[in-house]
Coordinates of C-alpha atoms and ligand atoms in Angstrom, one line a residue:
M1 CA -73.3 71.0 -167.2
I2 CA -70.0 69.2 -167.5
A3 CA -68.8 69.9 -164.1
A4 CA -67.7 66.3 -163.7
T5 CA -65.3 66.7 -166.5
I6 CA -61.7 66.7 -165.4
F7 CA -59.2 68.2 -167.8
I8 CA -55.7 67.1 -167.2
A9 CA -53.4 67.2 -170.2
S10 CA -53.8 66.8 -173.8
L11 CA -52.8 63.4 -174.8
Y12 CA -51.5 62.4 -178.2
A13 CA -52.2 58.8 -178.0
L14 CA -52.8 57.6 -181.5
S15 CA -50.4 55.1 -182.7
L16 CA -47.5 56.1 -185.0
G17 CA -48.1 56.4 -188.7
K18 CA -51.6 57.8 -188.4
P19 CA -52.4 61.4 -189.0
L20 CA -52.9 63.4 -185.8
S21 CA -55.7 65.6 -187.0
H22 CA -57.6 65.5 -183.8
P23 CA -55.4 65.7 -180.7
L24 CA -57.2 64.0 -177.8
Q25 CA -58.3 65.8 -174.7
R26 CA -58.3 63.7 -171.5
R27 CA -61.5 63.7 -169.5
D28 CA -63.1 61.7 -166.7
V29 CA -60.1 60.1 -165.1
L30 CA -60.6 57.9 -162.1
E31 CA -57.7 57.7 -159.7
D32 CA -58.6 54.3 -158.6
I33 CA -60.8 51.4 -159.5
P34 CA -64.2 52.2 -157.8
N35 CA -64.8 50.5 -154.5
G36 CA -66.1 47.0 -154.7
F37 CA -64.6 46.3 -158.1
K38 CA -61.4 44.6 -159.1
W39 CA -59.5 44.4 -162.4
S40 CA -60.1 41.0 -163.9
S41 CA -58.7 40.8 -167.4
T42 CA -58.1 42.4 -170.7
P43 CA -61.1 41.8 -173.0
S44 CA -60.6 40.3 -176.4
P45 CA -59.8 43.1 -178.8
S46 CA -62.7 42.0 -181.0
T47 CA -65.3 42.2 -178.2
V48 CA -67.9 44.7 -179.4
L49 CA -68.9 47.6 -177.2
Q50 CA -72.2 49.3 -177.6
M51 CA -71.3 52.9 -177.1
R52 CA -73.5 55.9 -176.5
L53 CA -72.4 59.5 -177.3
A54 CA -74.4 62.2 -175.5
L55 CA -74.2 65.4 -177.5
V56 CA -74.5 68.7 -175.8
Q57 CA -78.2 69.8 -176.0
S58 CA -78.6 73.1 -177.6
D59 CA -81.2 75.0 -175.5
P60 CA -82.3 73.4 -172.2
A61 CA -83.2 76.8 -170.8
G62 CA -85.6 77.4 -173.8
L63 CA -87.1 74.0 -173.2
E64 CA -87.7 74.8 -169.6
R65 CA -89.4 78.1 -170.4
A66 CA -91.6 76.4 -173.0
L67 CA -92.4 73.6 -170.5
Y68 CA -93.6 76.1 -167.9
D69 CA -95.6 78.0 -170.6
V70 CA -97.6 74.9 -171.4
S71 CA -98.0 73.6 -167.9
T72 CA -98.6 76.7 -165.8
P73 CA -102.4 77.1 -165.5
S74 CA -102.2 81.0 -165.6
S75 CA -100.2 80.9 -168.9
P76 CA -102.1 81.6 -172.1
S77 CA -100.4 78.6 -173.7
Y78 CA -101.6 76.2 -170.9
G79 CA -102.3 72.8 -172.4
N80 CA -100.8 73.7 -175.8
Y81 CA -98.4 70.8 -175.9
L82 CA -95.7 70.5 -178.4
T83 CA -95.2 67.8 -181.1
R84 CA -92.4 65.4 -180.9
E85 CA -90.4 67.4 -183.4
E86 CA -91.1 70.8 -181.8
A87 CA -90.0 69.5 -178.4
A88 CA -86.9 67.9 -179.9
A89 CA -85.9 71.1 -181.5
F90 CA -84.9 72.5 -178.1
V91 CA -82.3 69.9 -177.5
A92 CA -81.2 69.1 -181.1
P93 CA -77.4 69.7 -181.1
T94 CA -76.3 72.8 -182.9
S95 CA -75.1 72.5 -186.5
E96 CA -71.5 73.1 -185.2
T97 CA -71.9 70.2 -182.8
Q98 CA -73.3 68.0 -185.5
Q99 CA -70.5 68.9 -187.9
A100 CA -67.8 68.4 -185.4
V101 CA -69.1 65.0 -184.3
N102 CA -70.0 63.8 -187.8
A103 CA -66.5 64.7 -189.1
W104 CA -64.9 62.8 -186.2
L105 CA -67.2 59.7 -186.7
A106 CA -66.5 59.7 -190.5
E107 CA -62.8 59.8 -189.9
H108 CA -63.1 56.6 -188.0
N109 CA -65.6 55.1 -190.4
I110 CA -68.2 54.9 -187.6
T111 CA -71.8 54.8 -188.6
A112 CA -73.8 56.1 -185.6
T113 CA -77.5 55.7 -185.1
P114 CA -79.5 58.5 -183.5
L115 CA -81.3 57.2 -180.4
T116 CA -83.7 60.2 -180.1
P117 CA -85.6 62.3 -182.6
A118 CA -83.4 65.3 -181.6
G119 CA -80.3 63.3 -182.4
D120 CA -78.7 64.4 -179.0
S121 CA -77.9 60.8 -178.3
L122 CA -76.0 58.5 -180.7
S123 CA -75.2 54.9 -180.5
F124 CA -72.5 52.9 -182.3
D125 CA -70.8 49.6 -182.0
V126 CA -67.0 49.4 -181.9
P127 CA -64.6 46.6 -181.0
V128 CA -62.6 47.1 -177.9
S129 CA -59.4 47.5 -179.9
M130 CA -60.8 50.5 -181.7
A131 CA -62.5 52.0 -178.7
N132 CA -59.1 51.9 -176.9
E133 CA -57.6 53.7 -179.9
I134 CA -60.2 56.4 -180.5
F135 CA -60.8 57.2 -176.9
G136 CA -57.2 56.8 -175.7
A137 CA -58.7 54.3 -173.2
N138 CA -57.7 51.0 -171.6
F139 CA -61.0 49.1 -171.6
S140 CA -60.7 46.2 -169.1
V141 CA -63.0 43.6 -167.6
Y142 CA -63.8 44.6 -164.0
T143 CA -65.5 42.2 -161.6
H144 CA -67.9 43.4 -158.9
E145 CA -66.6 41.4 -155.9
A146 CA -69.8 41.0 -154.0
T147 CA -71.9 39.8 -156.9
G148 CA -69.4 38.4 -159.4
N149 CA -70.9 40.6 -162.1
Q150 CA -68.6 41.8 -164.7
A151 CA -68.5 45.0 -166.7
I152 CA -66.1 46.4 -169.3
R153 CA -65.0 49.9 -168.3
T154 CA -62.0 52.1 -168.5
L155 CA -60.4 54.3 -165.8
G156 CA -60.0 57.2 -168.2
Y157 CA -60.9 58.3 -171.6
S158 CA -60.2 61.1 -174.0
I159 CA -62.1 62.8 -176.8
P160 CA -60.6 64.9 -179.5
A161 CA -60.0 68.4 -178.2
D162 CA -62.2 69.9 -181.0
L163 CA -65.1 67.9 -179.6
E164 CA -64.9 69.6 -176.2
G165 CA -68.1 71.5 -175.7
H166 CA -69.9 69.2 -178.1
V167 CA -70.0 66.0 -176.1
D168 CA -71.5 65.6 -172.7
F169 CA -70.4 62.0 -172.1
V170 CA -69.5 58.7 -173.7
H171 CA -71.0 55.6 -172.1
P172 CA -69.8 53.0 -171.0
T173 CA -66.5 54.5 -170.0
T174 CA -65.6 55.6 -166.5
V175 CA -69.0 55.3 -164.9
F176 CA -69.2 51.9 -163.3
P177 CA -72.5 50.0 -162.7
V178 CA -74.0 50.5 -159.3
Y179 CA -74.8 47.1 -157.9
K180 CA -76.7 46.5 -154.8
I181 CA -75.5 43.4 -152.9
G182 CA -77.8 40.5 -153.6
R183 CA -79.9 40.2 -156.7
S184 CA -81.2 43.7 -157.1
P185 CA -78.7 45.6 -159.2
A186 CA -78.4 49.1 -160.4
V187 CA -82.1 49.9 -160.8
T188 CA -83.4 48.7 -157.5
M189 CA -86.8 47.3 -156.7
L190 CA -88.8 49.0 -154.0
A191 CA -91.2 46.4 -152.8
A192 CA -90.1 44.8 -149.6
N193 CA -91.2 42.7 -146.6
L194 CA -93.3 40.1 -148.4
T195 CA -95.4 38.2 -146.0
P196 CA -98.3 35.9 -147.1
E197 CA -101.6 37.1 -145.9
A198 CA -104.7 35.0 -146.4
V199 CA -107.6 37.3 -146.2
P200 CA -107.6 41.1 -146.3
S201 CA -109.1 42.3 -143.0
S202 CA -109.5 46.0 -143.3
C203 CA -107.8 49.0 -145.0
A204 CA -105.9 49.8 -141.8
T205 CA -103.9 46.6 -142.2
S206 CA -104.2 45.8 -145.8
I207 CA -104.7 48.0 -148.9
T208 CA -106.8 46.8 -151.8
P209 CA -108.2 48.7 -154.8
A210 CA -111.5 49.2 -152.8
C211 CA -109.5 50.9 -150.0
L212 CA -107.9 53.3 -152.4
Q213 CA -111.1 54.0 -154.2
G214 CA -112.7 54.8 -150.8
L215 CA -109.8 56.9 -149.5
Y216 CA -109.3 59.0 -152.5
G217 CA -112.8 59.0 -154.1
I218 CA -111.6 57.1 -157.2
P219 CA -114.5 56.0 -159.4
T220 CA -114.9 52.4 -160.5
T221 CA -116.5 53.3 -163.8
P222 CA -114.6 52.2 -166.9
A223 CA -112.6 54.7 -168.9
T224 CA -113.9 55.1 -172.5
Q225 CA -111.2 56.8 -174.6
P226 CA -109.0 54.6 -176.8
S227 CA -106.5 57.4 -177.2
N228 CA -105.9 57.5 -173.5
K229 CA -103.0 55.4 -172.3
I230 CA -101.0 54.7 -169.2
G231 CA -97.4 53.4 -169.4
V232 CA -95.9 51.3 -166.6
A233 CA -92.1 50.9 -166.5
G234 CA -90.5 47.5 -166.0
F235 CA -86.7 47.0 -165.4
I236 CA -84.3 44.4 -164.1
E237 CA -86.2 41.5 -165.7
Q238 CA -89.3 42.1 -163.6
Y239 CA -92.1 40.5 -165.5
A240 CA -95.8 41.3 -165.1
N241 CA -97.7 38.0 -164.9
E242 CA -101.0 37.8 -166.7
A243 CA -102.3 34.9 -164.6
D244 CA -101.5 36.7 -161.4
L245 CA -103.3 39.8 -162.7
M246 CA -106.4 37.7 -163.4
Q247 CA -106.3 36.2 -159.9
F248 CA -105.9 39.7 -158.5
L249 CA -108.8 41.1 -160.5
E250 CA -111.1 38.2 -159.7
R251 CA -110.5 38.8 -156.0
Y252 CA -110.3 42.6 -155.7
R253 CA -112.1 43.9 -158.8
P254 CA -114.9 41.4 -159.3
D255 CA -116.8 44.1 -161.1
V256 CA -114.4 44.2 -164.1
P257 CA -113.8 41.4 -166.6
P258 CA -110.9 39.3 -165.3
S259 CA -109.5 39.4 -168.7
S260 CA -108.8 43.1 -168.5
G261 CA -105.2 43.2 -169.3
F262 CA -102.3 45.2 -170.6
S263 CA -100.2 45.3 -173.7
V264 CA -96.4 45.0 -173.8
A265 CA -93.9 47.3 -175.4
S266 CA -90.4 45.9 -175.6
I267 CA -87.6 48.3 -175.2
A268 CA -84.0 47.3 -175.9
G269 CA -85.1 43.6 -176.2
G270 CA -87.2 43.7 -173.0
Q271 CA -89.4 40.6 -172.5
N272 CA -92.4 39.7 -170.4
L273 CA -91.9 36.0 -169.8
Q274 CA -95.0 34.3 -168.4
T275 CA -93.3 31.4 -166.6
P276 CA -95.0 31.6 -163.1
G277 CA -91.7 31.5 -161.3
L278 CA -90.4 34.5 -163.2
A279 CA -93.3 36.8 -162.2
G280 CA -91.8 39.9 -160.5
E281 CA -93.4 41.2 -157.4
E282 CA -92.6 44.8 -158.4
A283 CA -94.0 44.4 -161.9
N284 CA -97.0 42.6 -160.6
L285 CA -97.7 45.4 -158.1
D286 CA -97.3 48.1 -160.7
I287 CA -99.5 46.3 -163.2
Q288 CA -102.1 45.2 -160.7
Y289 CA -102.6 48.7 -159.2
T290 CA -102.8 50.4 -162.6
V291 CA -105.1 47.9 -164.3
G292 CA -107.0 47.6 -161.0
I293 CA -107.4 51.4 -160.4
A294 CA -107.3 53.0 -163.9
T295 CA -110.3 50.9 -164.9
N296 CA -110.3 50.2 -168.6
V297 CA -107.5 52.7 -169.4
S298 CA -105.3 51.2 -172.1
N299 CA -102.3 49.9 -170.2
I300 CA -98.8 49.4 -171.7
F301 CA -96.1 47.5 -169.8
L302 CA -92.9 49.1 -170.9
T303 CA -90.3 46.3 -170.4
V304 CA -86.7 47.4 -170.7
G305 CA -84.1 44.8 -171.6
G306 CA -80.4 45.0 -172.2
D307 CA -77.9 44.3 -169.5
P308 CA -80.1 44.4 -166.4
L309 CA -77.0 45.4 -164.4
D310 CA -76.5 48.6 -166.3
G311 CA -79.3 50.7 -164.9
F312 CA -77.9 53.9 -166.5
T313 CA -78.3 52.5 -170.0
A314 CA -81.7 51.0 -169.0
F315 CA -83.0 54.4 -167.9
M316 CA -81.7 56.1 -171.0
N317 CA -83.2 53.4 -173.3
F318 CA -86.5 53.8 -171.6
V319 CA -86.7 57.6 -172.0
E320 CA -85.3 57.4 -175.6
F321 CA -88.1 54.9 -176.5
L322 CA -90.8 57.3 -175.2
L323 CA -89.2 60.3 -177.0
S324 CA -89.3 58.4 -180.2
E325 CA -93.0 57.5 -179.9
L326 CA -95.4 59.7 -181.8
D327 CA -98.1 59.1 -179.3
P328 CA -96.5 58.2 -176.0
P329 CA -98.7 57.3 -173.1
Q330 CA -100.0 60.5 -171.5
V331 CA -99.1 59.1 -168.0
V332 CA -96.0 57.1 -167.2
S333 CA -95.5 55.4 -163.9
V334 CA -91.9 54.5 -162.8
S335 CA -91.4 52.7 -159.5
Y336 CA -87.6 52.5 -159.9
G337 CA -84.8 54.9 -159.1
F338 CA -81.4 55.7 -157.8
D339 CA -79.6 57.6 -155.1
E340 CA -78.9 60.9 -156.8
V341 CA -75.2 60.7 -155.8
V342 CA -74.6 57.5 -157.9
W343 CA -76.1 59.1 -161.0
P344 CA -73.3 61.2 -162.3
Q345 CA -74.2 64.9 -162.7
S346 CA -73.1 64.9 -166.3
Y347 CA -75.6 62.1 -166.9
A348 CA -78.4 63.6 -164.8
F349 CA -78.7 66.9 -166.6
P350 CA -79.4 65.6 -170.1
M351 CA -81.6 62.8 -168.7
C352 CA -83.7 65.4 -166.8
T353 CA -84.0 67.5 -170.0
S354 CA -85.1 64.5 -171.9
L355 CA -87.8 64.0 -169.3
G356 CA -88.7 67.6 -169.7
Q357 CA -89.1 67.1 -173.4
L358 CA -91.7 64.4 -172.7
A359 CA -93.5 66.7 -170.3
L360 CA -93.5 69.4 -173.0
R361 CA -95.5 67.0 -175.1
G362 CA -98.1 66.6 -172.4
V363 CA -96.8 63.5 -170.7
S364 CA -97.2 63.3 -166.9
I365 CA -94.1 61.4 -165.6
L366 CA -94.3 60.0 -162.1
Y367 CA -91.4 58.5 -160.2
A368 CA -91.4 56.8 -156.8
S369 CA -89.5 58.9 -154.3
G370 CA -87.8 56.0 -152.7
D371 CA -88.1 53.8 -149.6
A372 CA -85.5 54.6 -147.1
G373 CA -86.6 58.0 -145.8
V374 CA -83.8 60.6 -145.9
S375 CA -81.2 57.9 -146.4
G376 CA -82.0 57.4 -150.1
F377 CA -83.7 55.0 -152.4
Q378 CA -83.1 51.9 -150.4
G379 CA -80.7 53.1 -147.8
S380 CA -77.8 51.2 -149.4
I381 CA -75.3 54.0 -148.8
N382 CA -74.1 54.5 -145.2
C383 CA -75.2 58.0 -144.2
I384 CA -75.1 57.8 -140.4
N385 CA -73.9 61.2 -139.2
S386 CA -73.6 62.5 -142.7
A387 CA -75.7 64.3 -145.3
F388 CA -79.1 63.0 -146.4
I389 CA -79.3 61.2 -149.7
P390 CA -81.8 62.5 -152.3
T391 CA -83.0 60.3 -155.1
F392 CA -83.0 60.6 -158.9
P393 CA -85.0 61.1 -161.1
S394 CA -87.3 62.4 -158.4
T395 CA -85.0 65.4 -158.0
C396 CA -85.4 66.3 -161.7
P397 CA -87.8 69.3 -161.6
Y398 CA -89.8 68.1 -164.6
V399 CA -91.2 65.0 -163.0
T400 CA -93.7 64.4 -160.3
S401 CA -92.2 62.6 -157.4
V402 CA -94.6 60.4 -155.4
G403 CA -94.0 59.8 -151.7
G404 CA -95.8 57.5 -149.2
T405 CA -98.4 57.6 -146.5
T406 CA -99.9 55.0 -144.1
G407 CA -102.9 54.7 -141.9
I408 CA -106.4 55.8 -142.7
I409 CA -108.4 58.9 -141.6
P410 CA -106.2 60.7 -141.1
E411 CA -103.4 59.4 -143.1
T412 CA -99.9 59.9 -141.8
A413 CA -96.5 60.0 -143.4
A414 CA -95.0 56.5 -144.0
T415 CA -91.6 56.4 -142.3
L416 CA -90.2 54.8 -145.5
S417 CA -91.1 57.7 -147.7
S418 CA -88.0 59.3 -149.2
G419 CA -87.9 63.0 -149.6
G420 CA -85.6 65.9 -149.3
F421 CA -83.6 68.3 -151.5
S422 CA -81.5 67.8 -154.6
N423 CA -77.8 68.4 -154.6
Y424 CA -77.8 68.8 -158.5
F425 CA -81.0 70.8 -159.4
A426 CA -82.0 74.1 -158.1
F427 CA -85.6 74.4 -156.8
P428 CA -88.0 75.5 -159.6
D429 CA -90.2 78.6 -159.2
Y430 CA -93.4 76.5 -159.0
Q431 CA -92.4 75.2 -155.5
A432 CA -90.5 78.2 -154.2
S433 CA -93.1 79.5 -151.9
A434 CA -94.3 76.1 -150.6
V435 CA -90.7 75.1 -149.8
S436 CA -89.7 78.3 -148.2
S437 CA -92.7 78.1 -145.9
Y438 CA -91.6 74.7 -144.9
L439 CA -88.0 75.7 -144.4
S440 CA -89.0 78.6 -142.1
S441 CA -91.2 76.3 -140.0
I442 CA -88.4 73.8 -139.4
G443 CA -85.9 76.5 -138.4
S444 CA -82.4 75.0 -138.0
L445 CA -83.5 71.4 -138.0
N446 CA -81.2 69.2 -140.1
T447 CA -79.1 72.2 -141.1
G448 CA -76.0 71.1 -143.0
K449 CA -77.6 67.7 -143.9
F450 CA -79.3 69.0 -147.0
Q451 CA -79.1 71.7 -149.7
P452 CA -82.0 74.1 -149.0
A453 CA -81.7 75.6 -152.5
G454 CA -82.2 72.3 -154.2
R455 CA -85.3 71.0 -155.9
A456 CA -87.4 69.6 -153.1
F457 CA -89.3 66.3 -153.4
P458 CA -91.7 64.5 -153.3
D459 CA -94.6 66.5 -154.8
I460 CA -97.5 64.3 -153.9
S461 CA -98.1 61.0 -152.0
A462 CA -100.4 58.1 -151.5
Q463 CA -100.7 55.0 -149.4
A464 CA -97.4 53.0 -149.4
E465 CA -97.8 50.1 -147.0
R466 CA -99.3 46.7 -147.0
Y467 CA -100.7 46.4 -150.5
Q468 CA -102.3 43.1 -151.3
I469 CA -100.9 41.7 -154.5
A470 CA -101.2 38.3 -156.3
W471 CA -97.7 36.9 -156.9
R472 CA -96.9 33.4 -158.2
G473 CA -100.5 32.3 -157.4
E474 CA -100.5 33.5 -153.8
I475 CA -101.6 36.8 -152.1
Y476 CA -98.8 38.8 -150.6
Q477 CA -98.4 42.2 -149.0
V478 CA -95.9 44.7 -150.3
S479 CA -94.9 48.1 -149.2
G480 CA -93.1 51.0 -150.8
T481 CA -93.5 54.2 -152.8
S482 CA -93.5 51.7 -155.6
A483 CA -97.1 51.1 -154.6
S484 CA -98.0 54.8 -154.2
T485 CA -96.8 55.7 -157.7
P486 CA -99.0 53.6 -159.9
V487 CA -102.0 54.7 -157.8
V488 CA -101.4 58.4 -158.4
A489 CA -100.6 57.7 -162.0
S490 CA -103.9 55.8 -162.4
I491 CA -105.9 58.7 -160.9
I492 CA -104.3 61.1 -163.4
A493 CA -105.0 58.6 -166.2
L494 CA -108.7 58.5 -165.2
I495 CA -108.9 62.3 -165.2
N496 CA -107.2 62.4 -168.6
D497 CA -109.8 60.0 -169.9
E498 CA -112.6 62.4 -169.0
L499 CA -110.6 65.3 -170.5
A500 CA -110.1 63.4 -173.7
A501 CA -113.9 62.6 -173.8
A502 CA -114.5 66.3 -173.4
G503 CA -112.1 67.1 -176.3
K504 CA -109.5 68.7 -173.9
P505 CA -105.8 68.1 -173.6
P506 CA -104.4 65.8 -170.9
L507 CA -103.1 67.2 -167.6
G508 CA -99.4 66.9 -168.7
F509 CA -96.7 68.1 -166.3
L510 CA -98.6 68.2 -163.0
N511 CA -96.4 70.2 -160.7
P512 CA -97.2 73.8 -161.6
L513 CA -100.9 73.0 -161.5
L514 CA -100.7 71.2 -158.1
Y515 CA -98.4 73.7 -156.3
A516 CA -100.7 76.5 -157.5
N517 CA -103.8 74.6 -156.1
P518 CA -102.6 72.7 -153.0
S519 CA -106.1 72.5 -151.6
V520 CA -107.0 69.8 -154.2
L521 CA -104.9 67.4 -152.2
T522 CA -105.4 66.2 -148.6
D523 CA -102.6 67.7 -146.6
I524 CA -100.7 65.1 -144.5
T525 CA -99.5 66.8 -141.3
S526 CA -98.0 64.1 -139.1
G527 CA -95.2 61.5 -139.2
S528 CA -91.7 61.8 -140.5
N529 CA -89.1 60.0 -142.7
P530 CA -86.1 59.0 -140.4
G531 CA -82.7 58.0 -141.8
C532 CA -79.0 58.7 -141.5
G533 CA -79.3 58.4 -137.7
T534 CA -81.8 61.3 -137.5
N535 CA -85.6 61.6 -137.4
G536 CA -85.5 62.9 -140.9
F537 CA -88.0 65.6 -141.8
P538 CA -91.4 66.0 -140.1
A539 CA -94.6 66.1 -142.1
L540 CA -96.2 69.5 -141.3
P541 CA -99.2 71.5 -142.6
G542 CA -98.5 72.5 -146.2
W543 CA -95.9 71.0 -148.4
D544 CA -93.2 68.8 -146.7
P545 CA -90.3 66.6 -147.9
V546 CA -92.1 63.4 -146.8
T547 CA -95.6 63.6 -148.3
G548 CA -95.3 66.5 -150.7
L549 CA -98.5 68.5 -151.0
G550 CA -100.6 65.6 -149.8
T551 CA -102.7 62.7 -151.1
P552 CA -105.1 62.9 -154.0
N553 CA -108.8 63.8 -153.8
F554 CA -110.3 62.6 -157.1
S555 CA -113.3 64.9 -157.1
S556 CA -111.3 68.0 -156.3
L557 CA -108.7 67.2 -158.9
R558 CA -111.5 66.6 -161.4
T559 CA -113.0 70.0 -160.6
L560 CA -109.6 71.6 -160.9
A561 CA -109.2 70.0 -164.3
G562 CA -112.3 71.8 -165.4
L563 CA -114.5 68.8 -165.6
Ligands
NAG1 C1 -62.1 54.0 -193.6 O1 -62.6 53.4 -194.8 C2 -61.8 53.7 -195.9 C3 -62.4 53.1 -197.1 O2 -62.9 51.8 -196.9 C4 -60.3 53.2 -195.7 O3 -59.6 53.6 -196.8 C5 -59.8 53.9 -194.4 O4 -58.5 53.3 -194.1 C6 -60.7 53.6 -193.3 N1 -60.2 54.4 -192.1 C7 -60.1 53.9 -190.9 C8 -59.7 54.9 -189.8 O5 -60.4 52.7 -190.6
NAG2 C1 -54.4 48.3 -169.0 O1 -54.6 48.2 -167.6 C2 -54.1 47.0 -167.1 C3 -54.4 46.8 -165.6 O2 -54.1 48.0 -164.9 C4 -52.6 46.9 -167.3 O3 -52.0 45.7 -166.8 C5 -52.3 47.1 -168.8 O4 -50.9 47.3 -169.0 C6 -52.9 48.4 -169.3 N1 -52.8 48.4 -170.7 C7 -52.3 49.5 -171.3 C8 -52.2 49.5 -172.8 O5 -52.0 50.6 -170.7
NAG3 C1 -112.5 65.7 -151.4 O1 -112.6 67.1 -151.1 C2 -113.9 67.5 -150.8 C3 -113.9 69.0 -150.7 O2 -113.0 69.4 -149.8 C4 -114.5 66.8 -149.6 O3 -115.8 67.2 -149.4 C5 -114.4 65.3 -149.8 O4 -114.8 64.6 -148.7 C6 -113.0 64.9 -150.2 N1 -113.0 63.5 -150.6 C7 -112.2 62.6 -150.1 C8 -112.4 61.2 -150.6 O5 -111.3 62.9 -149.3
NAG4 C1 -113.1 50.4 -172.6 O1 -112.4 51.3 -173.5 C2 -112.6 51.1 -174.8 C3 -111.7 52.1 -175.6 O2 -110.4 52.0 -175.2 C4 -114.1 51.4 -175.2 O3 -114.3 51.1 -176.6 C5 -114.9 50.4 -174.4 O4 -116.3 50.8 -174.6 C6 -114.6 50.6 -172.9 N1 -115.3 49.6 -172.1 C7 -116.3 49.9 -171.3 C8 -117.0 48.8 -170.6 O5 -116.7 51.1 -171.2

């Protein structure tokens, strides 16, 4: 799990006169400043850094076993979700880890705050001068040349040798932000190609809630259970506008009160400013297609603040907030993601396990698969003639990844739909047979461009193109798996509502259930997801890495849920 760690030499870097009780061990050394950045200046020694220490999680394998126990329909424990504390116990650092880390923090008079109930992630503030000393680092201000954004990072850092095996990573250190040129930074927005469209003509050319209700058999009847909630993630200062939502509902859901709204949970200082010009098209899309489809389900916009340019921290803050909640939303929809390759492996494993902890508590976590076919989340990395680019967190085996379709009756794969195979995570048992059937049907196609033993994604899909949204007072069309994700999440939330009304547990982690019952989805068998100078993968009968198992069929899912 710490494959990215590079051990070079022990470094005895503390200044003279101080006891050397903890020799430092060098790790994570960058040979060069990452591409696109240049060294700018030495920060003031008193500049405060908010550091995060990820402690080694004690039993991720046990967590995985427990997760499959509660989410595999044939298991006697199916639906017996764990409490916050029970789930946290799997990742709580061992007492050895806690003692080693606490002793080290105490020696430096650092008071750390646990960021999660398990205490596997700690935060503390230190001035640059002290951070340089305790981590044997040279924190500097680096400027991202294309955007002018600045970040304080170091090209190497050390931790005391006796903390080896106890600390997964320290952030921010050597992992630089991932900026996309233009205004969309680390956590990128999916919606693209905005073109004003006056009047929706038909579902073949413009998708509305009525189209989705018709295509997937989604009821319009209001949900009734106050305990049932859907959470909608917001990053990069994307704000969900209330007036736009009202306009959207008046136009596309005239049968519901236009005041049907959402509540806001602020994470890391996140806001939801209502200035019309600050309405975000992504946030509006996500809120309009959850409020508009999951009728009367209690809707929480989870808006994440902090440095919008540090997507790693934003994603961690988001998951830590949910882990800390006693009653997190039973369904969480996230239309943001990364190319897997830019999310360091040492960061990806603990993040995935944290998502697994939520799943173990009965939370269905849905992530958009991405919008650039096999060339990644947004196709921002040049992959012509090279390997395909999977996306994260879709490649985490404990989430449900949502791909995209287009056209109606029959639907076909949307060419934008990202899908493929992880380079970090092995495929889980629940998808082994579906994926091996697919691999044998494609033969040698794309051999060498993907890791056939990797976790394959997406798992499910839904319409992804030409969604009508209200944005800044006008109607626009947007496309992306950003659109598909809130729709699938809404369907699950409506089924959870009926389950709650019947006194049953929510659906929780969906994948073992879906892969064991693929016929509850409508199989998509045509189209493909080109990228990297290839035609990508074809959609074929059965699971495929473009549309997953297929698109939802509400009544079949409902029956499968025992309703
Ligand atoms: C920690 O605090 C104690 C008591 O205030 C002080 O004596 C000691 O020098 C401090 N140590 C460091 C490393 O700052
Ligand atoms: C930190 O890095 C900068 C830029 O490479 C260099 O000028 C400076 O000497 C370094 N400081 C230390 C203490 O190594
Ligand atoms: C859902 O599946 C059932 C059973 O196969 C089928 O009769 C029905 O038409 C499907 N509904 C939709 C909306 O596709
Ligand atoms: C909407 O849901 C609430 C519980 O969250 C319930 O009290 C109310 O009756 C529902 N509204 C309708 C119209 O069913």
